[in-house]
Short mmCIF file of C-alpha atoms (C1' of nucleotides) in Angstrom, two decimals:
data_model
loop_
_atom_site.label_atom_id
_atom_site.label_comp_id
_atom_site.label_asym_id
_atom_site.label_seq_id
_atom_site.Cartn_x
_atom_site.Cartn_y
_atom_site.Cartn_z
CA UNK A 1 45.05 17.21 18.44
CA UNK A 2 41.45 17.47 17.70
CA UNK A 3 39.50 14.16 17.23
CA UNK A 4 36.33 15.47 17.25
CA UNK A 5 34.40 14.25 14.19
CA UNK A 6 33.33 17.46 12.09
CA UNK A 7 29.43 17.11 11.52
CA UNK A 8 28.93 14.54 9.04
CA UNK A 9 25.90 15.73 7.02
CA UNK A 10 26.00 12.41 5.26
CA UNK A 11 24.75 10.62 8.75
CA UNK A 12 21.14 12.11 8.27
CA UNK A 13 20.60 11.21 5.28
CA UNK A 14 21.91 7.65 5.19
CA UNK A 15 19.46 6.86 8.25
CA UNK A 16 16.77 8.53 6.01
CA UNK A 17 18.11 5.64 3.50
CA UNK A 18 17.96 3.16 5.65
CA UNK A 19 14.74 4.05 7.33
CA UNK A 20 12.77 4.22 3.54
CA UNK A 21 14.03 0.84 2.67
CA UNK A 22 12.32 -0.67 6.02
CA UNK A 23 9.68 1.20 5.90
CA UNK A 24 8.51 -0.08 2.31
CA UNK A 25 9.17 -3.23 2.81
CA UNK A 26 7.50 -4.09 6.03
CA UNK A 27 5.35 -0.65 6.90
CA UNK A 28 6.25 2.19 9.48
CA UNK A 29 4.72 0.74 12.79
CA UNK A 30 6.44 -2.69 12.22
CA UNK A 31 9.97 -0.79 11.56
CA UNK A 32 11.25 -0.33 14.82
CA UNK A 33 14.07 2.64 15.82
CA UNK A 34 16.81 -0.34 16.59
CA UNK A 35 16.36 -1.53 13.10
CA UNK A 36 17.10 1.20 11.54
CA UNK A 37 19.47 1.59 13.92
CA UNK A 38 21.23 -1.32 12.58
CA UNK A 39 20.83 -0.85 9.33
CA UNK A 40 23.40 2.09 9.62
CA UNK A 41 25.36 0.75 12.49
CA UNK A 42 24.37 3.32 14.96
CA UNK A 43 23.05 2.93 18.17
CA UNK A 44 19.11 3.88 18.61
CA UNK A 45 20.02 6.77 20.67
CA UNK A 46 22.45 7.89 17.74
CA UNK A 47 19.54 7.95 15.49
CA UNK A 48 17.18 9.85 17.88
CA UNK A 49 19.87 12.55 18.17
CA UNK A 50 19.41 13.50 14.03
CA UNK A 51 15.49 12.54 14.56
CA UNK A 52 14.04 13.52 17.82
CA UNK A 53 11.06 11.00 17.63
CA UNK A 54 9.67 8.18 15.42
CA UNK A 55 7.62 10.39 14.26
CA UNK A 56 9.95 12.85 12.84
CA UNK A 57 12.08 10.23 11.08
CA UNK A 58 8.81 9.02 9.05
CA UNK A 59 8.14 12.90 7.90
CA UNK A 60 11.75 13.07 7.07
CA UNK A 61 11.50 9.95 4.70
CA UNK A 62 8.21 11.39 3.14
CA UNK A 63 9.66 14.79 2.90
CA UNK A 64 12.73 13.19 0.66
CA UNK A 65 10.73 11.39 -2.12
CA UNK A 66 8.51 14.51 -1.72
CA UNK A 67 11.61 16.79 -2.85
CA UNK A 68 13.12 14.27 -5.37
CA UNK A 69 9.26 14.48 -7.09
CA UNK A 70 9.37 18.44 -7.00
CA UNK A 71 13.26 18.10 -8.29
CA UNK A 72 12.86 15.94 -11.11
CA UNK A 73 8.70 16.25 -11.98
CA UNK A 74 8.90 20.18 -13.01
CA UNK A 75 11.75 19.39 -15.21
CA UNK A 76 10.46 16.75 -17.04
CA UNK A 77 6.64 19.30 -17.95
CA UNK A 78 8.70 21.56 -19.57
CA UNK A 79 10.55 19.47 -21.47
CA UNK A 80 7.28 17.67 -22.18
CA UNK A 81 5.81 21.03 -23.47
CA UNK A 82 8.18 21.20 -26.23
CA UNK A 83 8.11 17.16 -26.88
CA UNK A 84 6.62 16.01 -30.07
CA UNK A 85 5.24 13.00 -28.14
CA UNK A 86 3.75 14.47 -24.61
CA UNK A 87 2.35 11.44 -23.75
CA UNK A 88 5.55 9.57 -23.59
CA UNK A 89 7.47 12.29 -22.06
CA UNK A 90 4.81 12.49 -19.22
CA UNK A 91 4.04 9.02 -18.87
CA UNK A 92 7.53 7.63 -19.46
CA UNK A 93 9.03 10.01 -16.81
CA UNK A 94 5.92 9.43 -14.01
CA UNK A 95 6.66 5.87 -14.24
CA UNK A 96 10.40 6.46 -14.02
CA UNK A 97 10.02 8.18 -10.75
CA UNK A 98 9.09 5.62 -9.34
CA UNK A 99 10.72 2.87 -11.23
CA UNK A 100 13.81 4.26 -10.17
CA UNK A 101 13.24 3.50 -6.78
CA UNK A 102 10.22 0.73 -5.74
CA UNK A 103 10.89 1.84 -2.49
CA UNK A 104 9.15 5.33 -2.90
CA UNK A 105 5.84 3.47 -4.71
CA UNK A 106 5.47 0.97 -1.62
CA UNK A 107 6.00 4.24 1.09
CA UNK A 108 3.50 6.22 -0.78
CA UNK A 109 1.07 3.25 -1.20
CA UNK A 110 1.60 2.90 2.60
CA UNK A 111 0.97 6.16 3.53
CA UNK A 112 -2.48 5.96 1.63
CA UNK A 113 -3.59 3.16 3.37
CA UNK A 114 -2.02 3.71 6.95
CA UNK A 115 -2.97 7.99 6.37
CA UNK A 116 -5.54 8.33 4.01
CA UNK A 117 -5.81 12.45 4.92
CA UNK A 118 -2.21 13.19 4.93
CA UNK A 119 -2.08 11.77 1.23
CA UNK A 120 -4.97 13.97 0.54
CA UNK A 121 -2.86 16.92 1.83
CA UNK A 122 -0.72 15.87 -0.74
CA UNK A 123 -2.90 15.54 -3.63
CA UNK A 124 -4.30 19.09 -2.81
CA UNK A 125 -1.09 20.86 -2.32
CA UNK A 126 2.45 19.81 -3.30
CA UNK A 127 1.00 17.72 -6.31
CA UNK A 128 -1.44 19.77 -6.99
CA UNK A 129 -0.32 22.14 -9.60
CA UNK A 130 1.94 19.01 -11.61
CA UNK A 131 -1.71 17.35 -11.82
CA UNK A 132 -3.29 20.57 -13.23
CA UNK A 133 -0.52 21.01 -15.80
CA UNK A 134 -0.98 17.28 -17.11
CA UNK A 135 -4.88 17.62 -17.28
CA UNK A 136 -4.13 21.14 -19.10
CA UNK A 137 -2.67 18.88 -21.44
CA UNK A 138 -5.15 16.69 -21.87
CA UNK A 139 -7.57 19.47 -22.16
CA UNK A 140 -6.10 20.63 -25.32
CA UNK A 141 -5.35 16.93 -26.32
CA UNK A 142 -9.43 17.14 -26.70
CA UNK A 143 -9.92 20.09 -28.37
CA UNK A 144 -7.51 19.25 -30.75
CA UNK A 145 -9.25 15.79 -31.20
CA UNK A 146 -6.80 13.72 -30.19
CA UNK A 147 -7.73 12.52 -26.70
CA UNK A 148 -10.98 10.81 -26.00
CA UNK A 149 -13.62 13.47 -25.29
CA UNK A 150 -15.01 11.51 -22.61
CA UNK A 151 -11.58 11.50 -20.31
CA UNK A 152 -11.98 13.19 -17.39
CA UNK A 153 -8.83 15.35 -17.10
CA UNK A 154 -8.10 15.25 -13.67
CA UNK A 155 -9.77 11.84 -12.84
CA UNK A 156 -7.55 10.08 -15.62
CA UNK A 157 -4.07 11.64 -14.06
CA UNK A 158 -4.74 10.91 -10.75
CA UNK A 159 -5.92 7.31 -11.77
CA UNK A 160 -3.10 6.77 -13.66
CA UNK A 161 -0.81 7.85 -10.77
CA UNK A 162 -2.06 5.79 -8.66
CA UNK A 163 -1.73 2.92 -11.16
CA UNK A 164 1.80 3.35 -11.67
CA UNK A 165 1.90 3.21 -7.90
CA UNK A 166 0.18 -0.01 -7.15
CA UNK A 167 1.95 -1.57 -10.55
CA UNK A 168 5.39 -0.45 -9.35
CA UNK A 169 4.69 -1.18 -5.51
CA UNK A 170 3.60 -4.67 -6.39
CA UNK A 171 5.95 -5.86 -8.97
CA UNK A 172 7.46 -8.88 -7.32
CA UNK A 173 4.11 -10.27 -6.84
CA UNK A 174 4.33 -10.76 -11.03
CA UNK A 175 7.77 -11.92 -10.92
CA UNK A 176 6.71 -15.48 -12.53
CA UNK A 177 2.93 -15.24 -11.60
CA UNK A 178 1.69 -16.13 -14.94
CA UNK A 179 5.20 -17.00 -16.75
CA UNK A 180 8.23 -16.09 -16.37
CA UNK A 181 8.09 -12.48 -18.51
CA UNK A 182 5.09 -11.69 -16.77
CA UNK A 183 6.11 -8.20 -14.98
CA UNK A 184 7.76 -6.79 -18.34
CA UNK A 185 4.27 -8.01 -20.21
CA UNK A 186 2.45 -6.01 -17.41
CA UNK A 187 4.51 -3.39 -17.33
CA UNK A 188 4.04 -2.78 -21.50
CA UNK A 189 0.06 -3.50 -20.50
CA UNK A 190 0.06 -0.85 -18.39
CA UNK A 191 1.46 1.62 -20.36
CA UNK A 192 -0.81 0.77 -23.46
CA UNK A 193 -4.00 0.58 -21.08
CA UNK A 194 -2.87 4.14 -20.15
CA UNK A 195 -2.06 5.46 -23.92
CA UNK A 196 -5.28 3.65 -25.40
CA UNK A 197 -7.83 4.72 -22.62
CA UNK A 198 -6.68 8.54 -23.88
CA UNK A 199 -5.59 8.67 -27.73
CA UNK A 200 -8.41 8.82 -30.11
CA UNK A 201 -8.34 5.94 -32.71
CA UNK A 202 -6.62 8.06 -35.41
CA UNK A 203 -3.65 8.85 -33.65
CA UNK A 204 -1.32 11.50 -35.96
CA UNK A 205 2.21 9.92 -34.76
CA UNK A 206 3.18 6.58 -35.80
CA UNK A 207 5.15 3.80 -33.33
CA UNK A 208 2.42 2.66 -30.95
CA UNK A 209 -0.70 2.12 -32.41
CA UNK A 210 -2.50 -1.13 -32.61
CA UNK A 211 -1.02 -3.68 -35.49
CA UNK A 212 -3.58 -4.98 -37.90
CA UNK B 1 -28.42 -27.13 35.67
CA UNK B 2 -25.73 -27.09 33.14
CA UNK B 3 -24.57 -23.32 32.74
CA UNK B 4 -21.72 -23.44 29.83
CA UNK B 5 -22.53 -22.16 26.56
CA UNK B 6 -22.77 -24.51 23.95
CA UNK B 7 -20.15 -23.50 21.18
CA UNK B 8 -20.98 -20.60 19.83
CA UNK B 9 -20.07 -20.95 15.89
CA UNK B 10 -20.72 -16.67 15.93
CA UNK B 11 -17.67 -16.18 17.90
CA UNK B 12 -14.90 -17.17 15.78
CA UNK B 13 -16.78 -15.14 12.49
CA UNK B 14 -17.23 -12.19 14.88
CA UNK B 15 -13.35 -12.20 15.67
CA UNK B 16 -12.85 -12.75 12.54
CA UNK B 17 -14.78 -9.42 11.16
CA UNK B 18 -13.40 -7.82 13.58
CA UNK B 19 -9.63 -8.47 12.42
CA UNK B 20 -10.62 -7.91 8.74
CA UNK B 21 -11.55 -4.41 10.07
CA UNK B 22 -8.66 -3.91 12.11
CA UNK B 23 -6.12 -5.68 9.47
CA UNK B 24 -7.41 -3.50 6.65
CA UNK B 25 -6.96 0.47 8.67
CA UNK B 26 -3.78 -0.35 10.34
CA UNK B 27 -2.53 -3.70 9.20
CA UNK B 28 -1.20 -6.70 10.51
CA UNK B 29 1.70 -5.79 12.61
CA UNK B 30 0.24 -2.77 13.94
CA UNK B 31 -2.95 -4.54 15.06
CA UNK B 32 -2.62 -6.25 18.29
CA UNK B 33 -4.47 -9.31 19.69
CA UNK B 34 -6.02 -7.55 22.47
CA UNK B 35 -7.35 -5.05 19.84
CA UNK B 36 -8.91 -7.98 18.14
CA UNK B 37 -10.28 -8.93 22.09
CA UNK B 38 -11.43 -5.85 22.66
CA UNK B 39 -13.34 -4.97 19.18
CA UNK B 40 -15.51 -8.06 19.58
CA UNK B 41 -15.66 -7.84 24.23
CA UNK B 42 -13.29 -10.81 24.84
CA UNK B 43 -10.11 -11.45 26.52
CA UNK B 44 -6.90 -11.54 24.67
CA UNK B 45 -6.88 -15.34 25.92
CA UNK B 46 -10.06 -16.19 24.19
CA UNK B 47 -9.46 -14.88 21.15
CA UNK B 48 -6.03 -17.10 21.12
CA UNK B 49 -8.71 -20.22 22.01
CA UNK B 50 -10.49 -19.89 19.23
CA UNK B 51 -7.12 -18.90 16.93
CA UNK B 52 -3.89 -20.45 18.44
CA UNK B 53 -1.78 -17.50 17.49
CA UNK B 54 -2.21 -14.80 15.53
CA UNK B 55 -0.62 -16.19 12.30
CA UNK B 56 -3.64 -18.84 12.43
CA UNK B 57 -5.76 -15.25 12.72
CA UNK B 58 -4.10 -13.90 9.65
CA UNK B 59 -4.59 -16.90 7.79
CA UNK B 60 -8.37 -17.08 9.09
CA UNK B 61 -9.02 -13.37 7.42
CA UNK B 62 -7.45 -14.05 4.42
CA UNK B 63 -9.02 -17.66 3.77
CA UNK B 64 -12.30 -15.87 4.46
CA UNK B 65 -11.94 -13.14 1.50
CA UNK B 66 -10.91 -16.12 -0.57
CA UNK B 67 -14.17 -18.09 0.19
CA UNK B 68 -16.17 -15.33 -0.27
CA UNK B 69 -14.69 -14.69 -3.73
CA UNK B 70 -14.87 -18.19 -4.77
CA UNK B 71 -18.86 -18.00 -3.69
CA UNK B 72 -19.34 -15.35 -5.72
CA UNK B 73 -17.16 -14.85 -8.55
CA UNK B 74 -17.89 -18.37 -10.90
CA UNK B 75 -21.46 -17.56 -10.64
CA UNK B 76 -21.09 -14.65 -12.42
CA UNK B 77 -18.49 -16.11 -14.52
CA UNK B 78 -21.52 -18.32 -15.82
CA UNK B 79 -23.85 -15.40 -16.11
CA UNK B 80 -21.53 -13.51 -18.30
CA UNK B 81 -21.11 -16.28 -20.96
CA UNK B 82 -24.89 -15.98 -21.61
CA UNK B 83 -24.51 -12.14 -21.26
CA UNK B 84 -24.70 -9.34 -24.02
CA UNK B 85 -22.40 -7.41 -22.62
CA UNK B 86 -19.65 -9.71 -21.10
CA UNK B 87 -17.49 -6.67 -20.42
CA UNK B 88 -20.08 -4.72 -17.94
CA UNK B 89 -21.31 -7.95 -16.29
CA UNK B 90 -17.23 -8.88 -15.58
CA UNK B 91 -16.06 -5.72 -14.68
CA UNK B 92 -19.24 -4.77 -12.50
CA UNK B 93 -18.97 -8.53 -10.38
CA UNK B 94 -15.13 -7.45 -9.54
CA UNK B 95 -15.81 -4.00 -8.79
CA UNK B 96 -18.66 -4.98 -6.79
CA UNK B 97 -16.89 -7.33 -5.09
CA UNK B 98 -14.37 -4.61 -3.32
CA UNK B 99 -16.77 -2.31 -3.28
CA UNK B 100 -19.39 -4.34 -1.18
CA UNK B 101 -16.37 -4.37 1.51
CA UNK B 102 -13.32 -1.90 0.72
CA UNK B 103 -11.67 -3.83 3.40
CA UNK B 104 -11.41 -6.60 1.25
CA UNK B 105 -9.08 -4.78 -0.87
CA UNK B 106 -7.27 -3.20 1.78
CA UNK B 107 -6.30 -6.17 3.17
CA UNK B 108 -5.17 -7.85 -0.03
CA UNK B 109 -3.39 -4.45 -1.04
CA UNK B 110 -1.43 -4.68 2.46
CA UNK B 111 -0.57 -8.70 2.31
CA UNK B 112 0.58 -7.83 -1.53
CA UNK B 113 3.01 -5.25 0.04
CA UNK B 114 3.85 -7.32 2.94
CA UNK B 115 3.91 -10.81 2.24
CA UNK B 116 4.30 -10.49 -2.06
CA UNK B 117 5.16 -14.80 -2.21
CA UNK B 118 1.76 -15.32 -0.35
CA UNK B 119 0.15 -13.41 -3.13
CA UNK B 120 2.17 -14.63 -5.81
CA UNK B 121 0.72 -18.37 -4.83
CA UNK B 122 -2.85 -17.17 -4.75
CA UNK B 123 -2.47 -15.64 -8.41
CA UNK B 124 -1.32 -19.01 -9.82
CA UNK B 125 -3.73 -21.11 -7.57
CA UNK B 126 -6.78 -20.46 -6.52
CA UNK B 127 -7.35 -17.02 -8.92
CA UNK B 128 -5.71 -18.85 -11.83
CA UNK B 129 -8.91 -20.41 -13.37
CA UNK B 130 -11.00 -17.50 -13.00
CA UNK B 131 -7.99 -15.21 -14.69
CA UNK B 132 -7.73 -17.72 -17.49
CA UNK B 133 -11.36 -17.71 -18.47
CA UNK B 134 -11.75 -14.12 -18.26
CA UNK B 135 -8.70 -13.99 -20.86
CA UNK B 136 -10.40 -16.52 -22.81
CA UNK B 137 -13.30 -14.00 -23.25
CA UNK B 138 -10.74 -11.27 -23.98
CA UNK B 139 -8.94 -13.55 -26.78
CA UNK B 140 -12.60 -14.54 -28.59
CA UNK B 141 -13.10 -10.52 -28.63
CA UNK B 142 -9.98 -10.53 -30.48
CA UNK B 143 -10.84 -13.04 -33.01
CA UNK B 144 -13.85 -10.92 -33.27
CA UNK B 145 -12.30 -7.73 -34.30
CA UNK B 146 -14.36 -6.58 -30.72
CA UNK B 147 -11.14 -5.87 -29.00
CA UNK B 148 -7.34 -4.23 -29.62
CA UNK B 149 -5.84 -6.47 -31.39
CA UNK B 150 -2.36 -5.51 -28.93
CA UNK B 151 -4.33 -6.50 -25.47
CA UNK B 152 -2.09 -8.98 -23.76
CA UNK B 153 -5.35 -10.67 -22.17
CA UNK B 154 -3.38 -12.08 -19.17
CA UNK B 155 -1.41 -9.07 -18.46
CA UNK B 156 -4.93 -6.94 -18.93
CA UNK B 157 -6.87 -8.76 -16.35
CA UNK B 158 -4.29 -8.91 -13.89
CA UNK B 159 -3.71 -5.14 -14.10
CA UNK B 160 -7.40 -4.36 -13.80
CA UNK B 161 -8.02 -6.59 -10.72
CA UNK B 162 -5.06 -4.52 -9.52
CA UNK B 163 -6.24 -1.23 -10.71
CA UNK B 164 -9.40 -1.74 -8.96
CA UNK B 165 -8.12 -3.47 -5.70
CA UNK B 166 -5.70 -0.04 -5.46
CA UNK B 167 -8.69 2.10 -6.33
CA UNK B 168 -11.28 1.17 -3.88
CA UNK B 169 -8.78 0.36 -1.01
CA UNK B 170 -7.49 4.12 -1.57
CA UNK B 171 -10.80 5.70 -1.82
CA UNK B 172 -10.89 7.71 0.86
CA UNK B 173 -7.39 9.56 -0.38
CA UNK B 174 -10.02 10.71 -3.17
CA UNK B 175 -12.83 11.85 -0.89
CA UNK B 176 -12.14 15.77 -1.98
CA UNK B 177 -9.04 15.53 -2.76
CA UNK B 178 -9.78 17.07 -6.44
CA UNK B 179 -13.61 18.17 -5.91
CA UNK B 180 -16.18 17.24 -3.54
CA UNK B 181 -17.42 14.81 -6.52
CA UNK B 182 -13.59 13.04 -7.04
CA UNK B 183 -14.55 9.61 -6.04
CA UNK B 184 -17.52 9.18 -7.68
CA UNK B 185 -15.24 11.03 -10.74
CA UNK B 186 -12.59 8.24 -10.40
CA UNK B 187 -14.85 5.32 -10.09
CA UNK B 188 -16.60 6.48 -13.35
CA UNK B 189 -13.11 7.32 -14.95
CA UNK B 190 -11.61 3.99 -13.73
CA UNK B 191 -14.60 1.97 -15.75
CA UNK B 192 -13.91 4.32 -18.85
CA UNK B 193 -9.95 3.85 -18.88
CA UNK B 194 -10.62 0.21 -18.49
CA UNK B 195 -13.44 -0.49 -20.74
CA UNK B 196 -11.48 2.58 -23.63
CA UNK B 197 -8.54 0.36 -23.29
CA UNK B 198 -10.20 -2.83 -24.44
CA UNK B 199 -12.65 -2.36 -27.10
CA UNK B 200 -12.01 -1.29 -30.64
CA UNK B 201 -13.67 1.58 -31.64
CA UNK B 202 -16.43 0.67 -33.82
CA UNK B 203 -18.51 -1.01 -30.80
CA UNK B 204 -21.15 -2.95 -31.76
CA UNK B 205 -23.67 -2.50 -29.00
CA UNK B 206 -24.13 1.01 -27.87
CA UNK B 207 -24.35 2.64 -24.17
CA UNK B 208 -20.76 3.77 -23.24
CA UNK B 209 -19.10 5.00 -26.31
CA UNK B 210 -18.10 8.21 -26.23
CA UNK B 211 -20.83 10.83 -27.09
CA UNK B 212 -18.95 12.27 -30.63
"C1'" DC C 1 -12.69 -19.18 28.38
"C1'" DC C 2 -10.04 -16.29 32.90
"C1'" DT C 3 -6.01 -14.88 36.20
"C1'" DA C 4 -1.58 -14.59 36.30
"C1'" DC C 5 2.35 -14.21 34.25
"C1'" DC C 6 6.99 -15.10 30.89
"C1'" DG C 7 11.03 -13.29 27.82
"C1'" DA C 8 11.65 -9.58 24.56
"C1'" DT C 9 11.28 -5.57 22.86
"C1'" DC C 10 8.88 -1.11 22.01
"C1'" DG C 11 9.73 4.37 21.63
"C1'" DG C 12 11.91 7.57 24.21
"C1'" DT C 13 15.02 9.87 27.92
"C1'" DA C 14 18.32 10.09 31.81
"C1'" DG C 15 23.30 11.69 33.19
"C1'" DG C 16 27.95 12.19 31.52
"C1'" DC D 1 28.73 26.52 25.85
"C1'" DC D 2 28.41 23.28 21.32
"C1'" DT D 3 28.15 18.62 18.42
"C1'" DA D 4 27.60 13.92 18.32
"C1'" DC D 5 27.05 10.37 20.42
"C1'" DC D 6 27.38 6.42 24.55
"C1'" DG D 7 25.63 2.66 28.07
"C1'" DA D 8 21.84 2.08 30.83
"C1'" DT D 9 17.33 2.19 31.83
"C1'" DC D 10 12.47 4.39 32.02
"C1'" DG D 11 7.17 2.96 31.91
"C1'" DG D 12 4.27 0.08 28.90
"C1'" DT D 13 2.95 -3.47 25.88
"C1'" DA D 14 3.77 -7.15 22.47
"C1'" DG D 15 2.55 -12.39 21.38
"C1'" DG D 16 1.98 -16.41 23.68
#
DNA sequence: CCTACCGATCGGTAGG
DNA sequence: CCTACCGATCGGTAGG
């Protein structure tokens, strides 16, 4: 009789779980190893066996949204190239990223306060080229007319990244700041701040412009 | 010959800059007291004299922001309602108000993440009145065909204080991250998106519209 | 304000 | 020899 577990690949990543929710909601340094530990009922030393250090658990965590973004981002641009509505497609599906988890907004916004040039690395590799295709976008977007020509391409994509960020990373601070709907009225704010800062006033395609 | 200092009312404002500093590039829980002690060349034990623990230090930072932004904000809050251009003189006071001291914002940014009830209360207290006539302004626009007629004034301000909170506390991210101009490209574009985003587009007085 | 400490807990490593 | 851990404890440091 053999009662040796088999490797459970599932271990890894439910620490990686674990260790993403603590780390968004109270920051990396004030996570400690027994904490996660806890979290997924393992002993600390358990959890330094799949993650030799600290260290490596936090690059582990950051590596996993950073897949899930190259998994589900590419995906979504070349749908969006064929969309009628690119804006949407783009917009809706950035925002869904991270809407689907708040956890990944708060580690990211983290990581840009806590590591300011390992979020650079970021911006100027990995995210790089999903940037460039959006501001492509927008490039023709002005030619075409339709986008304000004073946008700045890459400037407006990486400023409305980082406002879905913040919006999504800080949502329970709106739950009931000004009333009780406030984070669905901010959340629709955001989205027409975003569409209205680009789209020239004519905009060809019905369903979002302004009422009167 | 009486040797002892007489209170020094420096001392607690120097350990109190010194935590804002330290609060804002590695936050709270990874900032220790004798950090605090050592930044400004006391003892751990004399920092707790002046601050009985370092919850009443916390408190001590953030009270100071707030003091600083009630100094300066309803002045220009009166300025603007004699202004021309309401928009510029608003939007330039709270930009300039992070901008003065980025720490500002990346200590609000971090207690938003950390402590999201704490910041909940100062959004319906103390920021409340300054929100609500900054809407008002927004809502007379309205009636004046000056602004989208779908702003959700509340929802607007709140997101722009956010979006430039976020902004300047992640500025350094930006330092050549894109180009070696990229911050001063996303403080521009930040202005643009905000001010694009708000005003219809017949604007009566000139200076930013966009050059076509 | 300092010297001298406390209970606890930190990240990480030992042998088995 | 491997994996997946365990109980115990290392040297330092936390807030008070």
């Amino acid at each position: 009789m053999v009662l040796a577990r088999s490797p459970d690949p599932d271990v890894p990543r439910a620490i990686i779980a674990a260790a993403t929710r603590l780390f968004a909601a109270q920051g990396f340094d004030a996570t400690s190893l027994q904490a996660v530990a806890d979290e997924v009922s393992l002993t600390k030393q358990a959890v330094l066996h799949h993650f030799p250090s600290k260290e490596h658990l936090r690059q582990a965590v950051l590596g996993a949204i950073l897949a899930h973004w190259n998994d589900t981002l590419p995906r979504l641009l070349l749908a969006a190239a064929a969309s009628e509505d690119r804006f949407e497609a783009v917009f809706g599906e950035l925002s869904g990223f991270f809407a689907a988890d708040p956890d990944r907004a708060r580690v990211v916004l983290r990581e840009a306060l806590d590591r300011p040039a390992e979020m650079r690395k970021l911006l100027r590799g990995p995210v790089r080229p999903w940037l460039e295709a959006v501001a492509g976008y927008i490039r023709s977007g002005q030619a075409a007319g339709k986008h304000h020509a004073d946008v700045d391409p890459e400037a407006y994509v990486v400023q409305v990244m980082l406002f879905v960020i913040s919006a999504v990373a800080t949502a329970s601070v709106m739950q009931g700041a000004l009333d009780d709907d406030a984070r669905a009225r901010s959340d629709k704010e955001l989205a027409r701040i975003a569409r209205a800062s680009l789209f020239t006033p004519a905009r060809p395609r019905g369903g979002a412009l302004p009422t009167r």
